PDB file of C-alpha atoms in Angstrom:
ATOM      1  CA  MET A   1      44.979   6.745   4.865  1.00  0.00           C
ATOM      2  CA  SER A   2      44.799   5.606   8.381  1.00  0.00           C
ATOM      3  CA  ALA A   3      47.100   8.085   9.786  1.00  0.00           C
ATOM      4  CA  LYS A   4      45.189  10.563   8.092  1.00  0.00           C
ATOM      5  CA  LEU A   5      41.784   9.276   9.466  1.00  0.00           C
ATOM      6  CA  ARG A   6      43.157   9.307  12.973  1.00  0.00           C
ATOM      7  CA  GLU A   7      44.342  13.012  12.797  1.00  0.00           C
ATOM      8  CA  THR A   8      41.175  13.792  11.369  1.00  0.00           C
ATOM      9  CA  ALA A   9      39.226  12.125  14.016  1.00  0.00           C
ATOM     10  CA  ASP A  10      41.430  13.658  16.612  1.00  0.00           C
ATOM     11  CA  GLU A  11      40.634  17.270  15.309  1.00  0.00           C
ATOM     12  CA  LEU A  12      36.795  16.402  14.974  1.00  0.00           C
ATOM     13  CA  ALA A  13      36.856  15.261  18.422  1.00  0.00           C
ATOM     14  CA  ASP A  14      38.207  18.503  19.659  1.00  0.00           C
ATOM     15  CA  VAL A  15      35.686  20.470  17.746  1.00  0.00           C
ATOM     16  CA  LEU A  16      32.668  18.155  18.674  1.00  0.00           C
ATOM     17  CA  TRP A  17      33.158  17.603  22.359  1.00  0.00           C
ATOM     18  CA  ARG A  18      35.418  18.726  25.237  1.00  0.00           C
ATOM     19  CA  GLU A  19      35.435  15.225  26.717  1.00  0.00           C
ATOM     20  CA  HIS A  20      35.964  12.274  24.459  1.00  0.00           C
ATOM     21  CA  THR A  21      37.658   9.197  23.827  1.00  0.00           C
ATOM     22  CA  VAL A  22      39.248   8.391  20.376  1.00  0.00           C
ATOM     23  CA  TYR A  23      40.299   4.936  19.588  1.00  0.00           C
ATOM     24  CA  ARG A  24      40.568   2.423  16.537  1.00  0.00           C
ATOM     25  CA  ASP A  25      38.345  -0.606  16.586  1.00  0.00           C
ATOM     26  CA  ARG A  26      39.231  -4.018  15.166  1.00  0.00           C
ATOM     27  CA  THR A  27      37.676  -3.186  11.967  1.00  0.00           C
ATOM     28  CA  GLY A  28      39.932  -0.360  11.439  1.00  0.00           C
ATOM     29  CA  CYS A  29      37.431   2.468  12.084  1.00  0.00           C
ATOM     30  CA  VAL A  30      38.266   5.440  14.258  1.00  0.00           C
ATOM     31  CA  VAL A  31      35.811   5.847  16.775  1.00  0.00           C
ATOM     32  CA  ILE A  32      35.073   8.829  18.907  1.00  0.00           C
ATOM     33  CA  ARG A  33      33.245   8.361  22.149  1.00  0.00           C
ATOM     34  CA  GLY A  34      31.596  11.185  24.120  1.00  0.00           C
ATOM     35  CA  GLU A  35      30.474   9.328  27.412  1.00  0.00           C
ATOM     36  CA  HIS A  36      28.705  12.651  28.674  1.00  0.00           C
ATOM     37  CA  VAL A  37      26.421  12.954  25.780  1.00  0.00           C
ATOM     38  CA  GLU A  38      26.239   9.103  25.236  1.00  0.00           C
ATOM     39  CA  ARG A  39      26.861   9.011  21.681  1.00  0.00           C
ATOM     40  CA  TRP A  40      29.660   7.833  19.519  1.00  0.00           C
ATOM     41  CA  ILE A  41      30.793   8.544  15.853  1.00  0.00           C
ATOM     42  CA  SER A  42      32.938   6.430  13.558  1.00  0.00           C
ATOM     43  CA  LEU A  43      34.988   7.286  10.677  1.00  0.00           C
ATOM     44  CA  SER A  44      36.045   4.813   8.323  1.00  0.00           C
ATOM     45  CA  THR A  45      37.460   4.806   4.771  1.00  0.00           C
ATOM     46  CA  GLY A  46      34.747   5.482   2.139  1.00  0.00           C
ATOM     47  CA  ALA A  47      34.389   4.403  -1.408  1.00  0.00           C
ATOM     48  CA  GLY A  48      36.402   7.193  -3.031  1.00  0.00           C
ATOM     49  CA  ARG A  49      40.020   7.871  -1.915  1.00  0.00           C
ATOM     50  CA  ASP A  50      39.131  11.162  -0.275  1.00  0.00           C
ATOM     51  CA  GLU A  51      35.905  10.165   1.098  1.00  0.00           C
ATOM     52  CA  VAL A  52      35.056   9.020   4.872  1.00  0.00           C
ATOM     53  CA  LEU A  53      32.035   7.039   5.948  1.00  0.00           C
ATOM     54  CA  LEU A  54      30.561   8.775   8.990  1.00  0.00           C
ATOM     55  CA  ARG A  55      28.553   6.614  11.393  1.00  0.00           C
ATOM     56  CA  ALA A  56      26.796   7.782  14.565  1.00  0.00           C
ATOM     57  CA  GLY A  57      24.883   5.938  17.387  1.00  0.00           C
ATOM     58  CA  ARG A  58      24.044   5.781  21.048  1.00  0.00           C
ATOM     59  CA  ILE A  59      26.129   4.622  23.758  1.00  0.00           C
ATOM     60  CA  LEU A  60      23.745   2.394  26.095  1.00  0.00           C
ATOM     61  CA  ASP A  61      23.761   2.040  29.828  1.00  0.00           C
ATOM     62  CA  GLY A  62      26.745   0.033  31.204  1.00  0.00           C
ATOM     63  CA  GLY A  63      29.103   1.728  28.199  1.00  0.00           C
ATOM     64  CA  THR A  64      28.093  -0.716  25.568  1.00  0.00           C
ATOM     65  CA  THR A  65      27.396   0.876  22.090  1.00  0.00           C
ATOM     66  CA  ALA A  66      24.179   0.233  20.126  1.00  0.00           C
ATOM     67  CA  PRO A  67      24.361  -0.049  16.258  1.00  0.00           C
ATOM     68  CA  ALA A  68      24.942   2.940  14.085  1.00  0.00           C
ATOM     69  CA  ARG A  69      21.631   4.688  13.566  1.00  0.00           C
ATOM     70  CA  THR A  70      22.803   7.076  10.841  1.00  0.00           C
ATOM     71  CA  GLU A  71      25.764   7.206   8.370  1.00  0.00           C
ATOM     72  CA  ALA A  72      26.718   9.550   5.810  1.00  0.00           C
ATOM     73  CA  VAL A  73      29.632   9.853   3.392  1.00  0.00           C
ATOM     74  CA  ALA A  74      31.932  13.062   3.173  1.00  0.00           C
ATOM     75  CA  SER A  75      34.895  14.610   1.848  1.00  0.00           C
ATOM     76  CA  LEU A  76      37.852  14.556   4.163  1.00  0.00           C
ATOM     77  CA  SER A  77      39.342  17.592   1.936  1.00  0.00           C
ATOM     78  CA  ALA A  78      36.153  19.679   2.992  1.00  0.00           C
ATOM     79  CA  GLY A  79      37.707  20.405   6.260  1.00  0.00           C
ATOM     80  CA  THR A  80      37.211  19.661  10.175  1.00  0.00           C
ATOM     81  CA  THR A  81      34.406  22.353  10.522  1.00  0.00           C
ATOM     82  CA  ALA A  82      32.514  20.784   7.381  1.00  0.00           C
ATOM     83  CA  LEU A  83      32.996  17.348   8.803  1.00  0.00           C
ATOM     84  CA  ALA A  84      31.626  18.710  12.130  1.00  0.00           C
ATOM     85  CA  ALA A  85      28.621  19.908  10.661  1.00  0.00           C
ATOM     86  CA  VAL A  86      27.529  16.675   9.109  1.00  0.00           C
ATOM     87  CA  CYS A  87      28.600  14.916  12.570  1.00  0.00           C
ATOM     88  CA  ARG A  88      26.204  17.186  14.461  1.00  0.00           C
ATOM     89  CA  ARG A  89      23.321  16.320  12.000  1.00  0.00           C
ATOM     90  CA  LEU A  90      24.000  12.761  12.455  1.00  0.00           C
ATOM     91  CA  LEU A  91      24.043  13.017  16.026  1.00  0.00           C
ATOM     92  CA  ALA A  92      20.932  14.910  16.235  1.00  0.00           C
ATOM     93  CA  GLU A  93      19.427  12.248  14.228  1.00  0.00           C
ATOM     94  CA  THR A  94      20.516   9.528  17.027  1.00  0.00           C
ATOM     95  CA  ALA A  95      18.818  11.488  19.688  1.00  0.00           C
ATOM     96  CA  PRO A  96      16.216   9.575  21.233  1.00  0.00           C
ATOM     97  CA  GLY A  97      12.282  10.567  20.165  1.00  0.00           C
ATOM     98  CA  PRO A  98       9.701  11.704  22.601  1.00  0.00           C
ATOM     99  CA  SER A  99       8.917   9.140  25.028  1.00  0.00           C
ATOM    100  CA  ARG A 100       5.560   7.207  24.838  1.00  0.00           C
ATOM    101  CA  PRO A 101       2.711   8.091  27.206  1.00  0.00           C
ATOM    102  CA  ALA A 102       2.471   6.000  30.379  1.00  0.00           C
ATOM    103  CA  ARG A 103       0.458   2.893  29.985  1.00  0.00           C
ATOM    104  CA  PRO A 104      -2.775   2.814  32.312  1.00  0.00           C
ATOM    105  CA  SER A 105      -2.766   0.571  35.179  1.00  0.00           C
ATOM    106  CA  ALA A 106      -3.325  -2.996  34.512  1.00  0.00           C
ATOM    107  CA  ARG A 107      -6.367  -3.073  36.830  1.00  0.00           C
ATOM    108  CA  ARG A 108      -8.221  -0.223  35.044  1.00  0.00           C
ATOM    109  CA  ASP A 109      -6.834  -1.811  31.636  1.00  0.00           C
ATOM    110  CA  ARG A 110      -8.434  -5.204  32.566  1.00  0.00           C
ATOM    111  CA  ARG A 111     -11.840  -3.801  33.392  1.00  0.00           C
ATOM    112  CA  ASN A 112     -12.061  -1.709  30.235  1.00  0.00           C
ATOM    113  CA  ARG A 113     -10.933  -4.158  27.772  1.00  0.00           C
ATOM    114  CA  ARG A 114     -13.238  -5.380  25.431  1.00  0.00           C
ATOM    115  CA  PRO A 115     -13.154  -9.414  24.304  1.00  0.00           C
ATOM    116  CA  ARG A 116     -10.844 -10.124  21.577  1.00  0.00           C
ATOM    117  CA  ARG A 117     -12.652 -10.746  18.225  1.00  0.00           C
ATOM    118  CA  SER A 118     -10.970 -12.834  15.270  1.00  0.00           C
ATOM    119  CA  ALA A 119     -10.560 -11.303  11.693  1.00  0.00           C
ATOM    120  CA  SER A 120     -14.057 -12.679  10.845  1.00  0.00           C
ATOM    121  CA  GLY A 121     -15.609 -10.545  13.574  1.00  0.00           C
ATOM    122  CA  ARG A 122     -17.601 -13.688  14.988  1.00  0.00           C
ATOM    123  CA  GLY A 123     -15.331 -14.216  18.259  1.00  0.00           C
ATOM    124  CA  ARG A 124     -13.341 -17.039  19.195  1.00  0.00           C
ATOM    125  CA  HIS A 125     -16.160 -19.609  18.638  1.00  0.00           C
ATOM    126  CA  THR A 126     -15.868 -22.683  16.169  1.00  0.00           C
ATOM    127  CA  GLY A 127     -18.037 -22.144  13.334  1.00  0.00           C
ATOM    128  CA  LEU A 128     -20.150 -24.918  11.877  1.00  0.00           C
ATOM    129  CA  VAL A 129     -17.853 -25.822   8.874  1.00  0.00           C
ATOM    130  CA  SER A 130     -15.080 -26.322  11.283  1.00  0.00           C
ATOM    131  CA  TRP A 131     -17.320 -29.014  13.345  1.00  0.00           C
ATOM    132  CA  LEU A 132     -18.467 -30.544   9.869  1.00  0.00           C
ATOM    133  CA  VAL A 133     -14.621 -31.182   9.181  1.00  0.00           C
ATOM    134  CA  VAL A 134     -13.734 -32.682  12.565  1.00  0.00           C
ATOM    135  CA  ALA A 135     -16.877 -34.956  12.491  1.00  0.00           C
ATOM    136  CA  CYS A 136     -15.851 -36.310   8.832  1.00  0.00           C
ATOM    137  CA  VAL A 137     -12.375 -36.866  10.160  1.00  0.00           C
ATOM    138  CA  ALA A 138     -13.355 -38.631  13.233  1.00  0.00           C
ATOM    139  CA  GLY A 139     -15.894 -40.624  11.112  1.00  0.00           C
ATOM    140  CA  LEU A 140     -13.090 -41.527   8.742  1.00  0.00           C
ATOM    141  CA  ILE A 141     -10.877 -42.866  11.600  1.00  0.00           C
ATOM    142  CA  GLY A 142     -14.054 -44.738  13.106  1.00  0.00           C
ATOM    143  CA  LEU A 143     -14.359 -46.489   9.702  1.00  0.00           C
ATOM    144  CA  TYR A 144     -10.559 -47.247   9.575  1.00  0.00           C
ATOM    145  CA  VAL A 145     -10.541 -48.631  13.063  1.00  0.00           C
ATOM    146  CA  ALA A 146     -13.875 -50.806  12.281  1.00  0.00           C
ATOM    147  CA  GLY A 147     -12.465 -52.199   9.233  1.00  0.00           C
ATOM    148  CA  ARG A 148      -9.297 -53.055  10.605  1.00  0.00           C
ATOM    149  CA  THR A 149     -10.977 -55.019  13.595  1.00  0.00           C
ATOM    150  CA  GLY A 150     -13.572 -56.946  11.157  1.00  0.00           C
ATOM    151  CA  VAL A 151     -16.380 -55.180  12.799  1.00  0.00           C
ATOM    152  CA  LEU A 152     -17.794 -54.163   9.321  1.00  0.00           C
TER     153      LEU A 152
END
């Protein structure tokens, strides 16, 4: 099965990209790297005898690979063109999303920021109940210390 997987990966790589590298990783998967498109595809044996698990991900700066973003199961008997169609769909899903709008400058951000409020909506001030709890705890500590020293 591993020879068939390697052969299929070589054919698939030729269909997908002109520039590619095909290798076997330490888990036994066959990986196709397209450095110029910053994407990778891996093929590994699937659950069934004729099935292959296809996974796709991005190649990060410096050449390291990011974890797989998408995966699909396909049949090896479907042919190279059908596998290429599945791979193209997976590769399209790994494309980065639209970039976020630029953040306003920190100076403008500080000027227009409202003070943060707590979930209760009263701000960060300590409430009356909290002060009563603190006073009771302080009183209990005072009584304990006074009892130990013999003042009472």
